[in-house]
């Protein structure tokens, strides 16, 4: 009980002083709220970037993946020989291999005729390379010449494709090549591409006449169910040319993520924004605590004259910082949550509010307020009863 | 002897700017005595009071309060003396974000082994004793000057201190409320046999004292 009271009494006094001056309390909470929302948005965009960047490899149905070692990311690949992929069939554990062709291309909006770039996936429809049900059910139709399927989750600038298809408008151009849209599927966009279409490997070559069926972007390998993926991976590494990288499922996602984090400076930009948000919030909380101590220094000196010790006031400052952190975090979380929903509905980026993110931001905000409190403590020296009475 | 000051010298500043404030002060006060200290402004009354209350560090002579030597003492000793001393300030010095009751409880919260209900009970009791039973939940800004000073007296007495030190408690009060406040202080102090050292210019309240000492230019003159 005594230990509890050592924190409870200063915290209660801090609370009573904070709520006594409501306008100042609201200003302080707004400062924390601001920092909170800023950090949530920065982290949200960053995570969204990484998840959406990995949305394509996420749906790839394979055990091992070959890419050229100079491929920085799946939207900017360097092609390599298809024969390299075929050689892996010599390994007894490999059951099936399939090449994946990727390219960015302009897609013409059927109504407005405005062209916008999206990602084109080309593969043999019989292989079911993307684990997407809508594509699998259409695989026979996709073998027909000049047919494609369109990703419903593409940005709205490509037009309301589902409605157009229902209205019988299904002809458009991809890379200035006329194609027929068979239907829609759901995949999701990334920072690299605003939309996706899927077509067969043969149609891919028709859309991109300067591409060669022997030059592939990604090689997808499927193994016997009971084999050790890592063992086959290392055996294939020895067999294959050294310019081909062999990744398992997690590694290719990690490769994508790392590109956005490190190679593209986007990871840095968001981290920088996070730090700036925390610094600004810290300065605001520090200012509030500093003025609070200045305004209350007579009262603190009075309490000291009554026998309160210095550490009581240190606890009070930290308690104030903690209260401000909580009071700013709760509305900050609610506001950020609706901003996440807004972002998902307006710019079609996946922005989930995960428990992990909530915990991370809360830890950041606590750290920010604790630092501000730590810096404000020196102001307590102004409350010396001998100088005041 | 509760307060025993011997040969106390105190000065502000250092070097050639040294300004002596207290010169060879000797002052002894017995348990339960009510002593008024008067004297012109700048005679060092408040300085002496803050030294006795453990608020100011003296480095010369001897100041023994409740058996503790305060000259060149540690912070711990000073805190110990402050907790056994009730201090009444010239301004009421109440905490403006706390109600009268909460202000009085601040004294009791230093005694960590009391329960919340014991603190409430004692604070209500002492506020009733100073005639403020119907003002307990008022904030200081809603109280009159006299009421504030009575809350301040209740706060000083709530912790059942051995000594009350009061620095011109009637200075900001009108005649009647000043007199009432001091009368209450005297009555409660006599009930609990508490020692009082009260600094004042106010000659209207000299009649409450057992003894009056006068301080002039840092020297005690018996009256």
CSV table of N, CA, C and O in Angstrom, one decimal, chain A residues 115-174:
chain,number,residue,atom,x,y,z
A,115,UNK,N,-4.9,6.6,-70.9
A,115,UNK,CA,-4.1,5.5,-70.6
A,115,UNK,C,-3.3,5.6,-69.3
A,115,UNK,O,-2.9,6.7,-68.9
A,116,UNK,N,-3.2,4.5,-68.6
A,116,UNK,CA,-2.6,4.5,-67.3
A,116,UNK,C,-1.8,3.2,-67.2
A,116,UNK,O,-2.3,2.1,-67.7
A,117,UNK,N,-0.7,3.2,-66.5
A,117,UNK,CA,0.2,2.0,-66.5
A,117,UNK,C,-0.3,1.0,-65.4
A,117,UNK,O,-0.6,1.4,-64.3
A,118,UNK,N,-0.3,-0.2,-65.8
A,118,UNK,CA,-0.6,-1.3,-64.8
A,118,UNK,C,0.4,-2.5,-65.1
A,118,UNK,O,1.2,-2.4,-66.0
A,119,UNK,N,0.3,-3.5,-64.2
A,119,UNK,CA,1.2,-4.6,-64.3
A,119,UNK,C,0.5,-5.7,-65.1
A,119,UNK,O,-0.7,-6.0,-64.8
A,120,UNK,N,1.2,-6.3,-66.1
A,120,UNK,CA,0.7,-7.5,-66.8
A,120,UNK,C,1.4,-8.7,-66.4
A,120,UNK,O,2.6,-8.8,-66.4
A,121,UNK,N,0.6,-9.7,-66.0
A,121,UNK,CA,1.2,-11.0,-65.7
A,121,UNK,C,0.9,-12.0,-66.8
A,121,UNK,O,-0.3,-12.1,-67.2
A,122,UNK,N,1.9,-12.7,-67.3
A,122,UNK,CA,1.6,-13.7,-68.3
A,122,UNK,C,2.1,-15.1,-67.9
A,122,UNK,O,3.3,-15.2,-67.4
A,123,UNK,N,1.3,-16.1,-67.9
A,123,UNK,CA,1.7,-17.4,-67.6
A,123,UNK,C,0.7,-18.4,-68.2
A,123,UNK,O,-0.4,-18.1,-68.6
A,124,UNK,N,1.2,-19.7,-68.3
A,124,UNK,CA,0.3,-20.7,-68.8
A,124,UNK,C,-0.9,-20.9,-67.9
A,124,UNK,O,-0.7,-21.3,-66.8
A,125,UNK,N,-2.1,-20.6,-68.4
A,125,UNK,CA,-3.3,-20.7,-67.5
A,125,UNK,C,-3.5,-22.1,-66.8
A,125,UNK,O,-4.0,-22.2,-65.8
A,126,UNK,N,-3.0,-23.1,-67.5
A,126,UNK,CA,-3.2,-24.5,-66.9
A,126,UNK,C,-2.4,-24.7,-65.6
A,126,UNK,O,-2.7,-25.6,-64.9
A,127,UNK,N,-1.4,-23.9,-65.4
A,127,UNK,CA,-0.6,-24.1,-64.3
A,127,UNK,C,-1.2,-23.5,-63.0
A,127,UNK,O,-0.7,-23.9,-61.9
A,128,UNK,N,-2.1,-22.6,-63.1
A,128,UNK,CA,-2.7,-22.0,-61.9
A,128,UNK,C,-1.6,-21.3,-61.0
A,128,UNK,O,-1.5,-21.6,-59.8
A,129,UNK,N,-0.8,-20.5,-61.7
A,129,UNK,CA,0.3,-19.9,-61.0
A,129,UNK,C,-0.1,-19.0,-59.9
A,129,UNK,O,0.5,-18.9,-58.8
A,130,UNK,N,-1.1,-18.2,-60.1
A,130,UNK,CA,-1.7,-17.3,-59.1
A,130,UNK,C,-2.8,-18.1,-58.4
A,130,UNK,O,-3.7,-18.6,-59.1
A,131,UNK,N,-2.7,-18.1,-57.1
A,131,UNK,CA,-3.7,-18.8,-56.3
A,131,UNK,C,-5.0,-17.9,-56.1
A,131,UNK,O,-5.3,-17.5,-55.0
A,132,UNK,N,-5.6,-17.6,-57.2
A,132,UNK,CA,-6.8,-16.7,-57.2
A,132,UNK,C,-8.0,-17.5,-57.9
A,132,UNK,O,-7.9,-17.9,-59.0
A,133,UNK,N,-9.1,-17.7,-57.1
A,133,UNK,CA,-10.1,-18.6,-57.6
A,133,UNK,C,-10.7,-18.2,-58.9
A,133,UNK,O,-11.0,-19.0,-59.8
A,134,UNK,N,-11.0,-16.8,-59.0
A,134,UNK,CA,-11.6,-16.3,-60.2
A,134,UNK,C,-10.8,-16.6,-61.5
A,134,UNK,O,-11.4,-16.8,-62.6
A,135,UNK,N,-9.5,-16.6,-61.3
A,135,UNK,CA,-8.6,-16.9,-62.5
A,135,UNK,C,-8.7,-18.4,-62.8
A,135,UNK,O,-8.8,-18.8,-64.0
A,136,UNK,N,-8.6,-19.2,-61.8
A,136,UNK,CA,-8.6,-20.6,-62.0
A,136,UNK,C,-9.8,-21.1,-62.8
A,136,UNK,O,-9.8,-21.9,-63.7
A,137,UNK,N,-11.0,-20.5,-62.4
A,137,UNK,CA,-12.2,-21.0,-63.1
A,137,UNK,C,-12.3,-20.5,-64.5
A,137,UNK,O,-13.0,-21.1,-65.3
A,138,UNK,N,-11.5,-19.5,-64.9
A,138,UNK,CA,-11.5,-19.0,-66.2
A,138,UNK,C,-10.4,-19.5,-67.1
A,138,UNK,O,-10.1,-19.0,-68.1
A,139,UNK,N,-9.7,-20.5,-66.6
A,139,UNK,CA,-8.4,-20.8,-67.2
A,139,UNK,C,-8.6,-21.3,-68.7
A,139,UNK,O,-7.7,-21.0,-69.5
A,140,UNK,N,-9.7,-22.0,-69.0
A,140,UNK,CA,-9.9,-22.4,-70.4
A,140,UNK,C,-10.1,-21.2,-71.3
A,140,UNK,O,-9.5,-21.1,-72.4
A,141,UNK,N,-10.9,-20.3,-70.8
A,141,UNK,CA,-11.2,-19.1,-71.7
A,141,UNK,C,-10.0,-18.3,-71.9
A,141,UNK,O,-9.8,-17.7,-72.9
A,142,UNK,N,-9.1,-18.3,-70.9
A,142,UNK,CA,-7.9,-17.4,-71.0
A,142,UNK,C,-6.9,-17.9,-72.0
A,142,UNK,O,-6.1,-17.2,-72.5
A,143,UNK,N,-7.1,-19.2,-72.5
A,143,UNK,CA,-6.2,-19.7,-73.5
A,143,UNK,C,-6.5,-19.1,-74.9
A,143,UNK,O,-5.8,-19.1,-75.8
A,144,UNK,N,-7.7,-18.5,-75.0
A,144,UNK,CA,-8.2,-18.0,-76.3
A,144,UNK,C,-7.3,-16.7,-76.6
A,144,UNK,O,-6.9,-16.0,-75.7
A,145,UNK,N,-7.1,-16.5,-77.9
A,145,UNK,CA,-6.2,-15.4,-78.3
A,145,UNK,C,-6.8,-14.1,-77.9
A,145,UNK,O,-8.0,-13.8,-77.9
A,146,UNK,N,-5.9,-13.2,-77.4
A,146,UNK,CA,-6.2,-11.8,-77.1
A,146,UNK,C,-7.2,-11.6,-76.0
A,146,UNK,O,-8.1,-10.8,-76.0
A,147,UNK,N,-7.1,-12.5,-75.0
A,147,UNK,CA,-8.0,-12.3,-73.8
A,147,UNK,C,-7.2,-12.0,-72.6
A,147,UNK,O,-6.0,-12.5,-72.4
A,148,UNK,N,-7.8,-11.2,-71.7
A,148,UNK,CA,-7.1,-10.9,-70.4
A,148,UNK,C,-8.2,-10.9,-69.3
A,148,UNK,O,-9.4,-10.9,-69.6
A,149,UNK,N,-7.7,-11.0,-68.0
A,149,UNK,CA,-8.6,-10.7,-66.9
A,149,UNK,C,-8.1,-9.5,-66.1
A,149,UNK,O,-6.9,-9.3,-66.1
A,150,UNK,N,-9.0,-8.8,-65.5
A,150,UNK,CA,-8.7,-7.5,-64.9
A,150,UNK,C,-8.9,-7.6,-63.4
A,150,UNK,O,-9.8,-8.2,-62.9
A,151,UNK,N,-7.9,-6.9,-62.7
A,151,UNK,CA,-8.0,-6.9,-61.2
A,151,UNK,C,-8.9,-5.8,-60.7
A,151,UNK,O,-8.7,-4.6,-60.9
A,152,UNK,N,-10.0,-6.3,-60.1
A,152,UNK,CA,-11.0,-5.3,-59.6
A,152,UNK,C,-10.5,-4.3,-58.6
A,152,UNK,O,-11.0,-3.3,-58.3
A,153,UNK,N,-9.4,-4.7,-57.8
A,153,UNK,CA,-8.8,-3.9,-56.8
A,153,UNK,C,-7.9,-2.8,-57.4
A,153,UNK,O,-7.3,-2.1,-56.7
A,154,UNK,N,-7.8,-2.7,-58.7
A,154,UNK,CA,-7.0,-1.7,-59.4
A,154,UNK,C,-7.6,-0.3,-59.0
A,154,UNK,O,-8.8,-0.2,-58.7
A,155,UNK,N,-6.8,0.7,-59.2
A,155,UNK,CA,-7.3,2.1,-58.9
A,155,UNK,C,-8.5,2.4,-59.9
A,155,UNK,O,-8.6,2.0,-61.0
A,156,UNK,N,-9.4,3.3,-59.4
A,156,UNK,CA,-10.6,3.6,-60.1
A,156,UNK,C,-10.4,4.3,-61.4
A,156,UNK,O,-11.2,4.4,-62.3
A,157,UNK,N,-9.2,4.9,-61.6
A,157,UNK,CA,-8.9,5.6,-62.9
A,157,UNK,C,-8.9,4.7,-64.1
A,157,UNK,O,-9.1,5.2,-65.2
A,158,UNK,N,-8.9,3.4,-63.9
A,158,UNK,CA,-8.9,2.5,-65.0
A,158,UNK,C,-10.4,2.3,-65.5
A,158,UNK,O,-10.6,1.7,-66.5
A,159,UNK,N,-11.3,2.8,-64.7
A,159,UNK,CA,-12.7,2.7,-65.0
A,159,UNK,C,-13.4,1.6,-64.3
A,159,UNK,O,-12.8,0.7,-63.7
A,160,UNK,N,-14.7,1.7,-64.1
A,160,UNK,CA,-15.5,0.7,-63.5
A,160,UNK,C,-15.7,-0.6,-64.3
A,160,UNK,O,-16.7,-0.8,-65.0
A,161,UNK,N,-14.6,-1.4,-64.4
A,161,UNK,CA,-14.5,-2.4,-65.4
A,161,UNK,C,-15.6,-3.4,-65.2
A,161,UNK,O,-16.2,-3.9,-66.2
A,162,UNK,N,-16.0,-3.8,-64.0
A,162,UNK,CA,-17.0,-4.8,-63.8
A,162,UNK,C,-18.4,-4.3,-64.4
A,162,UNK,O,-19.0,-5.1,-65.1
A,163,UNK,N,-18.7,-3.0,-64.1
A,163,UNK,CA,-19.9,-2.5,-64.7
A,163,UNK,C,-19.9,-2.5,-66.2
A,163,UNK,O,-20.9,-2.7,-66.9
A,164,UNK,N,-18.7,-2.1,-66.7
A,164,UNK,CA,-18.6,-2.0,-68.2
A,164,UNK,C,-18.8,-3.4,-68.8
A,164,UNK,O,-19.4,-3.6,-69.8
A,165,UNK,N,-18.2,-4.4,-68.1
A,165,UNK,CA,-18.4,-5.8,-68.7
A,165,UNK,C,-19.8,-6.2,-68.6
A,165,UNK,O,-20.3,-6.8,-69.6
A,166,UNK,N,-20.5,-5.8,-67.6
A,166,UNK,CA,-22.0,-6.2,-67.5
A,166,UNK,C,-22.7,-5.4,-68.6
A,166,UNK,O,-23.7,-5.9,-69.1
A,167,UNK,N,-22.2,-4.2,-69.0
A,167,UNK,CA,-22.9,-3.5,-70.1
A,167,UNK,C,-22.4,-3.9,-71.4
A,167,UNK,O,-22.7,-3.3,-72.4
A,168,UNK,N,-21.6,-5.0,-71.5
A,168,UNK,CA,-21.1,-5.5,-72.7
A,168,UNK,C,-19.9,-4.8,-73.3
A,168,UNK,O,-19.5,-5.2,-74.4
A,169,UNK,N,-19.3,-3.9,-72.6
A,169,UNK,CA,-18.1,-3.2,-73.1
A,169,UNK,C,-16.9,-3.9,-72.6
A,169,UNK,O,-16.6,-3.8,-71.4
A,170,UNK,N,-16.3,-4.7,-73.4
A,170,UNK,CA,-15.2,-5.5,-72.9
A,170,UNK,C,-13.9,-5.4,-73.8
A,170,UNK,O,-13.0,-6.2,-73.6
A,171,UNK,N,-13.9,-4.5,-74.7
A,171,UNK,CA,-12.7,-4.4,-75.6
A,171,UNK,C,-11.9,-3.1,-75.2
A,171,UNK,O,-12.4,-2.1,-75.0
A,172,UNK,N,-10.6,-3.3,-75.1
A,172,UNK,CA,-9.8,-2.2,-74.8
A,172,UNK,C,-8.4,-2.5,-75.3
A,172,UNK,O,-8.2,-3.5,-76.1
A,173,UNK,N,-7.4,-1.6,-75.0
A,173,UNK,CA,-6.1,-1.8,-75.5
A,173,UNK,C,-5.1,-1.8,-74.3
A,173,UNK,O,-5.2,-1.1,-73.4
A,174,UNK,N,-4.2,-2.8,-74.4
A,174,UNK,CA,-3.1,-2.9,-73.5
A,174,UNK,C,-1.8,-2.8,-74.3
A,174,UNK,O,-1.6,-3.6,-75.3
